[in-house]
Coordinates of C-alpha atoms and ligand atoms in Angstrom, one line a residue:
X1368 CA 55.5 -242.5 162.6
X1369 CA 53.8 -245.1 164.7
X1370 CA 53.3 -243.2 168.0
X1371 CA 50.2 -240.5 168.8
X1372 CA 52.3 -237.7 168.9
X1373 CA 54.1 -238.5 165.7
X1374 CA 50.3 -238.6 164.3
X1375 CA 49.8 -235.6 165.8
X1376 CA 52.5 -233.7 164.5
X1377 CA 52.1 -235.1 161.2
X1378 CA 48.3 -233.7 160.9
X1379 CA 50.2 -230.2 161.9
X1380 CA 52.0 -230.5 158.8
X1381 CA 55.0 -229.6 160.2
X1382 CA 58.7 -231.2 161.0
X1383 CA 58.6 -232.9 164.2
X1384 CA 60.9 -230.9 166.4
X1385 CA 59.1 -227.5 165.3
X1386 CA 55.7 -229.1 165.6
X1387 CA 56.0 -229.3 169.4
X1388 CA 55.6 -225.7 170.4
X1389 CA 52.0 -225.3 168.4
X1390 CA 51.0 -228.6 169.8
X1391 CA 51.4 -228.0 173.5
X1392 CA 50.4 -224.3 172.6
X1393 CA 47.2 -225.5 172.0
X1394 CA 46.7 -227.9 175.0
X1395 CA 47.6 -224.7 177.2
X1396 CA 45.0 -222.9 175.3
X1397 CA 42.4 -225.4 176.1
X1398 CA 43.3 -225.7 179.5
X1399 CA 43.4 -221.8 180.4
X1400 CA 39.7 -221.6 178.6
X1401 CA 38.6 -224.4 181.1
X1402 CA 40.2 -222.5 184.3
X1403 CA 38.0 -219.7 183.5
X1404 CA 34.7 -221.7 184.2
X1405 CA 36.0 -223.0 187.5
X1406 CA 34.1 -220.6 189.6
X1407 CA 33.3 -222.4 192.6
X1408 CA 34.5 -225.2 194.4
X1409 CA 32.3 -228.2 192.8
X1410 CA 33.7 -226.8 189.2
X1411 CA 37.2 -226.2 190.6
X1412 CA 37.5 -230.3 192.0
X1413 CA 36.1 -231.5 188.6
X1414 CA 38.4 -229.2 186.5
X1415 CA 41.3 -230.1 188.7
X1416 CA 40.4 -233.8 188.2
X1417 CA 39.8 -233.7 184.6
X1418 CA 43.8 -232.1 184.3
X1419 CA 45.4 -234.0 186.8
X1420 CA 43.6 -237.1 187.5
X1421 CA 46.2 -239.9 187.9
X1422 CA 44.4 -242.4 185.8
X1423 CA 42.3 -240.4 183.1
X1424 CA 43.5 -236.4 183.6
X1425 CA 44.9 -234.7 180.8
X1426 CA 48.3 -234.7 181.4
X1427 CA 48.3 -238.1 182.6
X1428 CA 46.9 -239.0 179.0
X1429 CA 49.6 -237.0 177.5
X1430 CA 52.2 -238.8 179.4
X1431 CA 50.9 -242.1 178.1
X1432 CA 50.0 -241.3 174.6
X1433 CA 52.7 -238.6 173.8
X1434 CA 55.7 -238.8 176.1
X1435 CA 56.3 -242.3 176.3
X1436 CA 55.7 -243.7 172.5
X1437 CA 58.0 -240.3 171.3
X1438 CA 60.9 -241.2 168.9
X1439 CA 63.9 -241.4 171.3
X1440 CA 65.5 -238.2 169.6
X1441 CA 62.0 -236.7 170.8
X1442 CA 61.4 -237.8 174.0
X1443 CA 63.5 -235.1 175.5
X1444 CA 61.7 -232.3 174.3
X1445 CA 58.5 -233.8 174.7
X1446 CA 59.5 -234.4 178.4
X1447 CA 60.6 -230.5 178.6
X1448 CA 57.1 -229.0 176.8
X1449 CA 55.1 -231.3 179.4
X1450 CA 56.9 -230.1 182.3
X1451 CA 56.5 -226.7 181.4
X1452 CA 52.8 -227.4 180.9
X1453 CA 52.4 -229.3 184.1
X1454 CA 53.8 -226.1 186.1
X1455 CA 51.5 -223.9 184.5
X1456 CA 48.5 -226.1 185.1
X1457 CA 49.5 -226.9 188.8
X1458 CA 50.0 -223.2 189.2
X1459 CA 46.8 -221.7 187.7
X1460 CA 44.6 -224.6 189.5
X1461 CA 46.0 -223.9 192.9
X1462 CA 45.7 -219.8 192.0
X1463 CA 42.0 -220.8 191.4
X1464 CA 41.6 -222.8 194.5
X1465 CA 42.9 -219.6 196.3
X1466 CA 40.9 -217.0 194.7
X1467 CA 37.7 -219.2 195.2
X1468 CA 38.8 -219.8 199.0
X1469 CA 39.1 -216.0 199.0
X1470 CA 35.6 -215.3 197.6
X1471 CA 37.1 -213.8 194.2
X1472 CA 36.1 -216.9 192.2
X1473 CA 34.2 -215.6 189.9
X1474 CA 35.6 -212.0 189.8
X1475 CA 38.7 -213.5 188.7
X1476 CA 37.0 -215.8 186.3
X1477 CA 35.4 -213.3 184.9
X1478 CA 38.7 -210.8 184.5
X1479 CA 40.3 -213.8 182.7
X1480 CA 37.5 -214.5 180.6
X1481 CA 37.3 -211.1 178.9
X1482 CA 40.4 -208.5 179.3
X1483 CA 38.2 -205.3 179.6
X1484 CA 41.2 -203.1 179.6
X1485 CA 42.4 -204.2 175.9
X1486 CA 41.9 -201.7 173.4
X1487 CA 39.1 -202.7 171.3
X1488 CA 39.5 -203.9 167.5
X1489 CA 38.6 -200.9 165.1
X1490 CA 37.3 -201.9 162.0
X1491 CA 37.0 -199.4 159.3
X1492 CA 33.4 -198.6 158.3
X1493 CA 32.8 -198.4 154.7
X1494 CA 30.5 -196.3 152.5
X1495 CA 28.1 -196.7 149.6
X1496 CA 30.2 -195.8 146.3
X1497 CA 29.2 -192.7 145.0
X1498 CA 27.4 -194.0 142.0
X1499 CA 25.3 -196.1 144.2
X1500 CA 24.7 -192.8 146.0
X1501 CA 24.1 -191.2 142.5
X1502 CA 21.5 -194.2 141.6
X1503 CA 19.6 -193.9 145.0
X1504 CA 19.3 -190.3 144.9
X1505 CA 17.7 -190.6 141.1
X1506 CA 15.4 -193.7 141.9
X1507 CA 14.2 -191.2 145.1
X1508 CA 12.9 -188.5 143.0
X1509 CA 11.4 -190.6 140.3
X1510 CA 9.7 -193.0 142.7
X1511 CA 8.2 -189.8 144.3
X1512 CA 6.6 -189.0 141.1
X1513 CA 4.9 -192.2 140.9
X1514 CA 7.4 -194.6 139.1
X1515 CA 8.9 -197.9 140.1
X1516 CA 12.2 -199.2 140.0
X1517 CA 12.4 -202.7 138.2
X1518 CA 15.7 -204.5 136.7
X1519 CA 16.7 -207.0 133.8
X1520 CA 19.3 -208.9 133.0
X1521 CA 22.8 -208.0 132.0
X1522 CA 23.1 -210.6 129.7
X1523 CA 20.7 -210.2 126.8
X1524 CA 19.7 -212.2 123.8
X1525 CA 20.1 -210.0 120.6
X1526 CA 16.5 -209.9 120.2
X1527 CA 15.8 -207.7 123.6
X1528 CA 19.1 -205.8 122.8
X1529 CA 18.3 -204.4 119.5
X1530 CA 15.4 -206.2 117.2
X1531 CA 12.4 -205.5 119.7
X1532 CA 13.7 -202.1 119.9
X1533 CA 13.2 -201.8 116.4
X1534 CA 17.4 -202.2 115.2
X1535 CA 17.2 -205.0 112.7
X1536 CA 20.1 -206.5 111.8
X1537 CA 22.6 -205.1 109.8
X1538 CA 21.0 -201.7 111.0
X1539 CA 24.2 -199.1 111.0
X1540 CA 22.9 -198.0 114.7
X1541 CA 24.6 -201.5 116.2
X1542 CA 27.9 -199.9 115.6
X1543 CA 27.6 -197.5 117.8
X1544 CA 26.5 -200.2 120.5
X1545 CA 29.7 -202.8 119.4
X1546 CA 29.5 -205.1 122.3
X1547 CA 30.9 -208.3 123.9
X1548 CA 29.2 -211.8 122.6
X1549 CA 29.8 -215.1 124.9
X1550 CA 31.3 -217.8 123.5
X1551 CA 28.6 -220.3 123.3
X1552 CA 28.6 -224.3 122.5
X1553 CA 28.0 -224.7 118.9
X1554 CA 24.1 -225.3 118.1
X1555 CA 23.1 -222.7 121.1
X1556 CA 19.8 -221.7 120.1
X1557 CA 20.8 -217.9 120.1
X1558 CA 23.7 -215.9 120.6
X1559 CA 24.2 -214.0 123.7
X1560 CA 25.6 -210.8 124.5
X1561 CA 26.3 -208.0 127.3
X1562 CA 23.6 -205.5 126.9
X1563 CA 24.4 -202.3 125.4
X1564 CA 21.8 -200.4 127.2
X1565 CA 19.4 -200.9 129.9
X1566 CA 16.6 -200.2 126.8
X1567 CA 15.8 -204.3 126.5
X1568 CA 14.0 -204.0 130.0
X1569 CA 11.4 -201.3 128.4
X1570 CA 10.7 -204.5 126.3
X1571 CA 10.6 -206.7 129.2
X1572 CA 8.4 -204.9 131.2
X1573 CA 6.1 -204.0 128.5
X1574 CA 5.6 -208.0 127.7
X1575 CA 4.8 -208.5 131.1
X1576 CA 2.5 -205.4 132.3
X1577 CA -0.5 -204.1 130.4
X1578 CA -0.3 -200.0 130.2
X1579 CA 0.1 -197.8 132.1
X1580 CA 3.8 -198.7 132.8
X1581 CA 6.2 -196.1 134.9
X1582 CA 9.3 -197.3 135.4
X1583 CA 12.8 -196.7 136.1
X1584 CA 15.5 -199.4 135.3
X1585 CA 19.0 -198.9 136.9
X1586 CA 21.5 -201.2 135.9
X1587 CA 25.2 -202.1 134.4
X1588 CA 25.8 -201.7 130.6
X1589 CA 28.7 -202.8 128.2
X1590 CA 30.4 -201.4 125.4
X1591 CA 33.5 -202.0 123.4
X1592 CA 34.5 -198.2 124.3
X1593 CA 38.2 -197.7 124.3
X1594 CA 38.7 -196.4 128.2
X1595 CA 39.5 -192.5 128.2
X1596 CA 38.0 -189.7 130.7
X1597 CA 34.4 -190.2 129.5
X1598 CA 34.4 -193.7 128.0
X1599 CA 34.3 -196.4 129.8
X1600 CA 33.9 -200.3 128.5
X1601 CA 31.7 -201.0 131.8
X1602 CA 29.2 -198.2 133.1
X1603 CA 26.1 -197.4 134.3
X1604 CA 22.7 -196.2 133.1
X1605 CA 18.8 -195.6 134.5
X1606 CA 16.4 -196.1 132.1
X1607 CA 12.9 -194.6 132.0
X1608 CA 9.9 -195.6 130.4
X1609 CA 6.2 -194.2 131.0
X1610 CA 3.5 -195.6 128.4
X1611 CA -0.4 -194.9 128.9
X1612 CA -3.4 -193.7 126.9
X1613 CA -2.8 -190.4 127.3
X1614 CA 1.0 -189.2 127.6
X1615 CA 2.3 -186.3 125.3
X1616 CA 5.4 -184.8 124.5
X1617 CA 4.3 -181.9 127.3
X1618 CA 4.5 -184.7 130.3
X1619 CA 7.6 -185.9 128.7
X1620 CA 9.4 -182.1 128.9
X1621 CA 7.5 -181.6 132.1
X1622 CA 8.9 -184.8 134.0
X1623 CA 12.4 -184.5 132.5
X1624 CA 12.4 -180.8 133.5
X1625 CA 11.6 -181.7 137.2
X1626 CA 14.0 -184.4 137.5
X1627 CA 16.8 -182.2 136.3
X1628 CA 16.2 -179.4 139.0
X1629 CA 15.2 -181.8 141.6
X1630 CA 19.0 -183.2 141.0
X1631 CA 21.0 -180.2 140.0
X1632 CA 18.5 -177.0 141.5
X1633 CA 16.1 -174.8 140.6
X1634 CA 18.4 -172.7 138.7
X1635 CA 19.6 -175.1 136.1
X1636 CA 18.3 -174.3 132.6
X1637 CA 17.3 -177.0 130.3
X1638 CA 16.9 -177.4 126.6
X1639 CA 16.4 -180.4 123.8
X1640 CA 18.0 -180.6 120.8
X1641 CA 16.6 -182.9 117.7
X1642 CA 18.3 -186.2 117.7
X1643 CA 17.8 -190.1 116.5
X1644 CA 17.2 -193.6 117.8
X1645 CA 15.8 -196.0 116.1
X1646 CA 13.0 -196.8 119.2
X1647 CA 11.9 -193.4 119.6
X1648 CA 10.2 -190.7 117.5
X1649 CA 10.9 -187.9 118.0
X1650 CA 13.8 -188.3 119.6
X1651 CA 16.1 -185.9 121.4
X1652 CA 19.0 -185.2 123.0
X1653 CA 18.5 -183.3 126.4
X1654 CA 21.3 -180.7 127.6
X1655 CA 21.3 -178.5 131.0
X1656 CA 22.9 -175.4 131.0
X1657 CA 26.7 -176.1 132.6
X1658 CA 26.5 -175.8 136.4
X1659 CA 30.2 -174.8 136.4
X1660 CA 30.1 -171.7 134.8
X1661 CA 26.1 -171.1 135.2
X1662 CA 25.5 -171.5 131.4
X1663 CA 27.8 -168.3 130.5
X1664 CA 30.6 -170.2 128.8
X1665 CA 33.4 -168.4 131.1
X1666 CA 34.9 -170.1 133.7
X1667 CA 35.3 -167.8 137.3
X1668 CA 38.8 -167.1 135.7
X1669 CA 37.9 -165.2 132.8
X1670 CA 38.9 -167.7 130.6
X1671 CA 36.6 -170.5 128.2
X1672 CA 34.9 -172.8 130.6
X1673 CA 36.6 -176.2 130.0
X1674 CA 33.6 -178.6 131.3
X1675 CA 31.5 -177.1 128.6
X1676 CA 34.2 -175.8 126.3
X1677 CA 32.3 -172.2 126.3
X1678 CA 28.9 -173.5 125.0
X1679 CA 27.2 -173.2 128.4
X1680 CA 25.3 -175.9 127.3
X1681 CA 26.3 -179.9 128.4
X1682 CA 24.6 -183.1 126.8
X1683 CA 23.1 -185.1 129.6
X1684 CA 21.4 -188.0 127.9
X1685 CA 18.9 -189.9 124.8
X1686 CA 15.2 -189.6 125.0
X1687 CA 11.9 -189.3 123.1
X1688 CA 8.6 -190.1 122.4
X1689 CA 8.0 -194.3 122.0
X1690 CA 8.3 -195.3 118.4
X1691 CA 5.1 -196.9 117.7
X1692 CA 7.1 -199.5 115.6
X1693 CA 8.3 -201.1 119.4
X1694 CA 4.8 -201.4 120.1
X1695 CA 4.3 -203.9 117.9
X1696 CA 7.0 -206.1 119.8
X1697 CA 4.9 -206.5 122.9
X1698 CA 1.5 -206.4 121.7
X1699 CA 0.5 -203.3 122.6
X1700 CA -2.1 -201.2 120.2
X1701 CA 0.2 -198.3 118.7
X1702 CA -3.3 -196.6 117.7
X1703 CA -4.4 -196.5 121.5
X1704 CA -1.1 -195.7 123.5
X1705 CA 1.5 -193.1 123.9
X1706 CA 4.6 -192.9 126.0
X1707 CA 8.1 -191.9 126.5
X1708 CA 11.3 -193.3 127.4
X1709 CA 14.9 -191.8 128.1
X1710 CA 18.0 -193.3 128.9
X1711 CA 20.6 -191.7 131.2
X1712 CA 24.5 -192.2 131.6
X1713 CA 24.8 -192.4 135.5
X1714 CA 28.6 -192.4 135.4
X1715 CA 28.9 -188.9 133.4
X1716 CA 25.8 -187.4 135.6
X1717 CA 27.8 -188.3 138.6
X1718 CA 31.1 -186.7 137.2
X1719 CA 29.2 -183.4 136.2
X1720 CA 27.5 -183.1 139.5
X1721 CA 30.3 -183.7 141.6
X1722 CA 32.8 -182.2 139.2
X1723 CA 35.2 -185.5 138.7
X1724 CA 37.1 -185.4 135.6
X1725 CA 37.7 -188.4 134.9
X1726 CA 35.3 -191.8 134.7
X1727 CA 38.2 -194.2 135.2
X1728 CA 38.1 -192.7 139.4
X1729 CA 35.0 -194.9 139.8
X1730 CA 36.3 -198.3 139.1
X1731 CA 39.8 -198.0 140.4
X1732 CA 38.5 -198.5 144.1
X1733 CA 41.3 -195.7 145.5
X1734 CA 40.2 -195.0 149.2
X1735 CA 41.3 -191.2 148.7
X1736 CA 38.6 -190.9 146.6
X1737 CA 35.9 -193.2 148.1
X1738 CA 36.5 -191.0 151.5
X1739 CA 35.5 -188.1 149.6
X1740 CA 32.1 -189.1 149.3
X1741 CA 31.2 -190.7 152.8
Ligands
FA5_3049 C1 21.4 -194.9 124.4 O1 22.2 -196.1 125.4 C2 19.9 -195.3 124.3 N1 19.5 -196.1 124.7 C3 19.4 -194.0 125.4 C4 17.8 -194.1 125.3 C5 16.7 -194.6 126.1 C6 17.3 -192.9 124.3 C7 15.2 -194.4 125.7 C8 15.7 -192.8 123.6 C9 15.3 -193.9 125.0 P1 23.4 -193.6 123.9 O2 24.2 -194.6 123.2 O3 23.4 -192.6 123.9 O4 21.9 -193.8 124.1 O5 23.9 -193.6 125.4 C10 23.4 -192.9 126.7 C11 24.2 -192.6 127.8 O6 25.1 -193.4 128.0 C12 24.9 -191.4 126.9 O7 24.6 -190.0 127.3 C13 26.0 -191.2 128.3 O8 25.8 -190.8 129.1 C14 26.4 -192.5 128.3 N2 27.5 -193.0 127.6 C15 27.5 -193.8 126.3 N3 28.5 -194.6 126.3 C16 29.4 -194.5 127.7 C17 30.4 -195.5 127.9 N4 31.5 -195.6 127.0 N5 31.2 -194.7 128.7 C18 30.5 -194.0 129.8 N6 28.9 -193.7 129.5 C19 28.6 -193.6 128.3

């Protein structure tokens, strides 16, 4: 490997004979690009000399640097490729001269540069994922009534995910939120986990802001749940939090009712049932009348509605008035402030609104599904 061509072939990483074609194709492409620029006599002369000049023209340099020093077994092939290139170069240079003389130089050059008759490259245009669309829909509704959108980290400390939400270590409710812990070096200051809900952002928000606070928190959350039609180990929630000096349970029900009617339509009925969360008191589960059977429990076919299993109601999310104990963790005066919070599972909400019966389709990226929600 001592000649320039051998070096160039080695650079191309191909066997010597096989390397000739790409090497000469590269030179030819460069020539064709240069040719398009020679649109008047002056440019044409410079172009001709650059390629055909006896001493320093590209073809002369190829002869000196590639053909002459090529290994004997390669010489014939290099010579043939060079002759072919020379024929192309000479014909094209002559063609450019005739075109310039006849006054069609610039038009021909433009045609050479861009072939307008070629069909364009069609690139499929994507769309926002259905879950992203639902997030946007919900954000718009809450923003229109004075809430701001904030976000928080998906990797959390147990303090924010549990303790500051009034869930001490060994509290049984932690079992429902079994989650993934991160492997950290020995001696790390605190364990880290993938957050199990968006509620830690309640604490982070209140730590930073004095009341009044009105925020919603869209985001991804994680639990060690086995995947099935309604469970995924990664899913989405929107947290809501409103705290001020005079917020009552009526503000809470009014806000939620407004949201649900905006989202599902005015005819949907709503109800609260008592529930339990360590960070709200009282706590509720919020139900809507089944949008599939209109709350009758009976499907259009006459049988039992399969979506609500005949109950006429579908559970939507957990919520409640913020437990005064939580205010203690963020230095709010629990005797002066009150508020409400809620945590909506977005995946299930989207399934309900758009009649999707398996949560897993959100994560499979099957375009046949995605195209149904442009
Ligand atoms: C919570 O996560 C509470 N942080 C909600 C809350 C916030 C209550 C503020 C009070 C005040 P829960 O574990 O019920 O609650 O989950 C809330 C919603 O997340 C459920 O209603 C459901 O829609 C959704 N969800 C829960 N687990 C899964 C899962 N594995 N896959 C998909 N969605 C889930």
